[in-house]
Amino acid sequence: MADTATPPVIRRADYTAPAFLIDTVALEFDLAPERTTIRNTMRLRRNPDAASNAVRETHLELMGEQLDFVSAAIDGKPHAAVRVHEHGLTVENVPDAFELTLVGTCNPAENTTLSGLYVSSGNFFTQCEAEGFRRITWFLDRPDVMATYTVTLRADKDAYPVLLSNGNLLEQGDLPDGRHFARWEDPFRKPSYLFALVAGKLVALEERVTSGSGKEKLLQVWVEPHDLDKTRHAMDSLIHSIRWDERRFGLELDLDRFMIVAVSDFNMGAMENKGLNIFNTKYVLANPETATDTDFANIEAVVGHEYFHNWTGNRVTCRDWFQLSLKEGLTVFRDQEFSADMAAGAHQQNSKNGGDEAARATKRIEDVRVLRQMQFAEDAGPMAHPVRPESYVEINNFYTMTVYEKGSEVVRMYQTLFGRDGFRRGMDLYFKRHDGHAVTCDDFRMAMADANGRDLAQFERWYSQAGTPRVTVSTAYDAAQRRYRVTLKQGYGESSQAARETQKGPLLIPFAIGLIGADGKDLPLRLEGEAQAPAATTRVLEFTDSEQTFTFVDVAEKPLPSLLRNFSAPVIVEYDYSGDELAFLLAHDSDPFNRWEAGQRLATRELLTLADHAANGKPLQLDDAVVSAFARVLNDATLSPAFRELALMLPSEAYLAEQMDESNPAAVHRARQFLRQRLANALKRDWLAIYDKHQTPGAYQATPEDAGRRGLKNLALAYLAELDDTSDAVRLASAQYASANNMTDRAAALSALLTAAASGTGAGDAQHALDDFYRRFEKEPLVIDKWFALQATQRGTPQRPVIDIVRRLMTHPAFNLKNPNRARSLIFSFCGANPAQFHAEDGSGYAFWAEQVIALDALNPQVAARLARTLELWRRFTPALREQMRRALEKVTAQVKSRDVREIVEKALG
Ligand code: B3K
Ligand code: ZN
C-alpha cells in the first residue's frame, strides 16, 4: 500500500491463465483481535490450460499482503524453500499436484482499510472483493481460480458467540478454555473474493421459506441485538427477491441457508459473499422512525442486488477484473427490473401482467437521473473508461458508474432489442453454457446473440468504447407525399476526449421513437416498404450507421417526434425543440419517461440561460410560459404524485454546471435559486393546496403510493421554504417536525427549516429542531449520519458559510473519520453535494478537501480515493477555480501514499 515507486499498470491484453489451479481449500481461523492465526491447506495442481512457458515453472507464486509468515508444508512435510516478499510468497520446487499448508497471522484490530479481516464494534468481519483475500492468507487471489472451501472458526465463546462462514454449517461445539468452534462447508466452487466470515455478538431474525421446487430454506438477517427491531423490511425484501428471481428468470436459491449480516463499518453498500452477504447497516436497518422512504427503497434494491448476484456473479463469475461489468452491469439491470416490478405491485396477489407502467416509469426516471448526473460526468473526465476497461492501476477504483450503471444500460439494450422473452432465452443459454465457470463479457454477448439468432459483432463496441455518444436528429415532413423523414447521426461531443481517442466506429443504438399528432395522440408508425403499420405506437429503430435516415409513410399531419422513448440507449439526443414543443410534450407524450424528459429539457435550457446571465452580471428574467408549463403538471391529477414530484424537481446543480462551457457553480446556484423562487412565489397557492392534499394520516406504510404522496408533499414544503415570506413554511415545517411519525417527514421538515433559516427567518426554529433531532436519535448512528449530512448540504449565508459549520462538526464528539458512513455523511456530503458552498471563491473548500483526502489516505485508501474523485473535473471550471483546484490536487499528489489515491490524482492532473 505504501509504495513510493510508480505502481504498475495492469492491462486486459496481458491476461494469461493461471499456472496452477486450486481445487480445495481448508481454512482454520483462531480468531483474536490483535493476532489471528490462519492455517490454510490447499490442494493444488498444474493448470493443463496454462501457457506453455508456465508449464515448466517449478515454483508457485502466491499473493499475500500485510501477513506474518509462520510456516509452510507440502504434503504434510515442512517445506523450507519459501520466500516471503512484499506482494506475497514464492514456493520453490513444487510438484505437479500437491497439498500446501501455509500458516500465517494478521492483525484485524489495526486494520482500518476495512479490506481483508477487520474488527467493527468488537465483532469480526471480512471484505474480500476485489483483492482482500490476500490480506487473510496467501493465495491465487484472482477470480478465475475457483475452489470449494471448508472453514473452521475458533474463538472465545463469550466474546464471539456467533461464528459464521459461507455455505452450510457442518458442526459446532465447545473447546477448552472457554473457546468454541464452528465448521462450515460451501458445496459450490467459488473464487476467493466471495469468501466471508463473521464472528461476534449478533442476533438474527429468521424465516423459513419453501423454494419453487419445494425445498425448505432458512433465511437469516443478523444484526447487533439493539437493531433487531429494524430487520423486518430487509427480510421481506429478501423473500421478494427470491420469489422474483424464480418467476422472472427461473433461478432458485441453491443453498439450504441464506444469511445477511449488517456491519456499521463498511466501505461500500454490501457484498454478495456466497450464502453470507455482508451489508452496510445503511442497507439493512429500517423502521418508520429511523428510515426514510428512500432508505426503504434502497434497502429493497440492495438486498435484491446482492441476492441476484448469487447467479449473476457467483454461479457464473468473472474471468478477470476487466470483466467486472459482466456481473455488475447485469446485476444492476436485474435489481432495477426487480424494483420496477415491485413498484408496479408485482408482490401483490392480484398483480396485473407486467404491472403498472406509470410506476415502472418513475423508477426508470430515477435511474436515468443518476446515470446522467454521475456516469455522463465520469465519461467527460480523466477517469473515462469503457464498460470493460482496458487497464487499471488499482481495481477498486473501477467499481464505477460506468461499469455499474452504463453497464446496466448495455444489458438493458439486449432486452430492448429482443424483448423480455428474447432476453430470457439469452439468459437461459448463458447459464446452460457457463454455470460454474469464470467467463467474459464476450461470452454473455454471444449467448444473447446465439439464443436470438443474431450477429452482435457490432454491439461489442458498447463494451470497448469510452465516452457518451451523441445522436443528432433532424426531421423533414413532406405534406404532399405524407412522408416524414428522421435522420440520425452519431458521434461524440467536444468534451469527450476519451471517446475521440478510442473511436471504434458506429454503435448499434436501439432508438425508440414515437410520433405525436396535433391532438396529442400517437400517430401510426409505418416505415417505408412495410405493408401496414404495426399496432404499437413506439418503434425501436436499429440505428447502426454513422448517419441513417428512416422514412415514415402515410403520415397524415406534421408530427412532433418523441425521441429515445424510455431512454432506450445511454446517449445524448440533440434535437432543436422549441419551448412550445417541449411544453406540448410535457403535457401529452404517451411515454411517461419522455414527458418527464421534456420538462427537464425545458428547465435545463432555461437554467443554462439564467446561469449565463448570472455569470455575466446580467439581470435574471424568466418566461412565464415555463412557469405555466410546470403548473399544469403539478396540478394534473391524472398523474401520480411520484411522477409529479420528479417532474417538478429541477436538474441538479452539478448536472447543470457540467453542461456549461465553463462550469460556474455560483452562477448555477443563483440561476437555480431564481427559478425555484419564481416557481415558489408564482405557485404559492398550488403548493399549499398540494401540501394539504397529500398528507398520509394513520400508521406509516412504505408503499410506493404513500411514499409518492409524501414525496410530493415534502417537495411542496421545500418550495414553500423558498418563498420571499417564509412564515407559512416555518409554521408548517415546525408542526410537521413535531408531529411526524416517520423519518421521511421529520427529515423533510428539518431540511425545510434549514432552508428557511438561510433566507433569514426562523433561525431559532431550525436550531431548536436540529438540537432536538440529535437528542432524539443520539443512539441511532444512521440517523446521526442524516443529521451531519443535512447540515453539510444546507444553503449557508455570506455571514455563515457552510465550511465553518463543517469544520466545527469535524470536532463534534460523534464525528469519526474511521467510520466510512460518518465520513461520507459530513465530508462527502459537503464536497460532493453542496457545490455552491464547496466551490467557494476563496478556495476554502478545496483546502478542506485536500486535508481530508490526505487524512483518509493513511486510514482507508478506498474511501480516500472516492473523495479524491470529487475534484476530477477541475479542468472544466472557470479559470479562477481551476487554478485553485489544480493546487489542491498537486498538494495531495505530493503527500499521498496509496496507489488508490495516486491513480486518481495523477490521472486528474495527467
Ligand atoms: N460486489 C460488491 C462491490 C465490491 C467493491 C469492492 N471495492 C458489491 C456489489 O456490487 O454488489
Ligand atoms: Zn454488485
CSV table of C-alpha atoms and ligand atoms in Angstrom, one decimal, residues 129 270 272 305-306 309 312 327-329 331-332 335 404, ligand 2:
chain,number,residue,atom,x,y,z
A,129,GLU,CA,-13.7,-8.3,-3.2
A,270,ALA,CA,-23.0,-4.5,0.5
A,272,GLU,CA,-22.5,-10.8,-2.2
A,305,HIS,CA,-28.9,-6.8,-6.0
A,306,GLU,CA,-26.8,-8.9,-3.7
A,309,HIS,CA,-25.5,-11.9,-7.6
A,312,THR,CA,-25.0,-13.5,-11.9
A,327,LYS,CA,-21.6,-9.4,-13.1
A,328,GLU,CA,-22.2,-5.7,-12.1
A,329,GLY,CA,-23.9,-4.3,-15.2
A,331,THR,CA,-27.0,-7.4,-11.7
A,332,VAL,CA,-27.8,-3.7,-11.6
A,335,ASP,CA,-32.2,-5.1,-9.5
A,404,TYR,CA,-22.3,-0.4,-13.0
B,2,ZN,ZN,-22.9,-5.8,-7.5
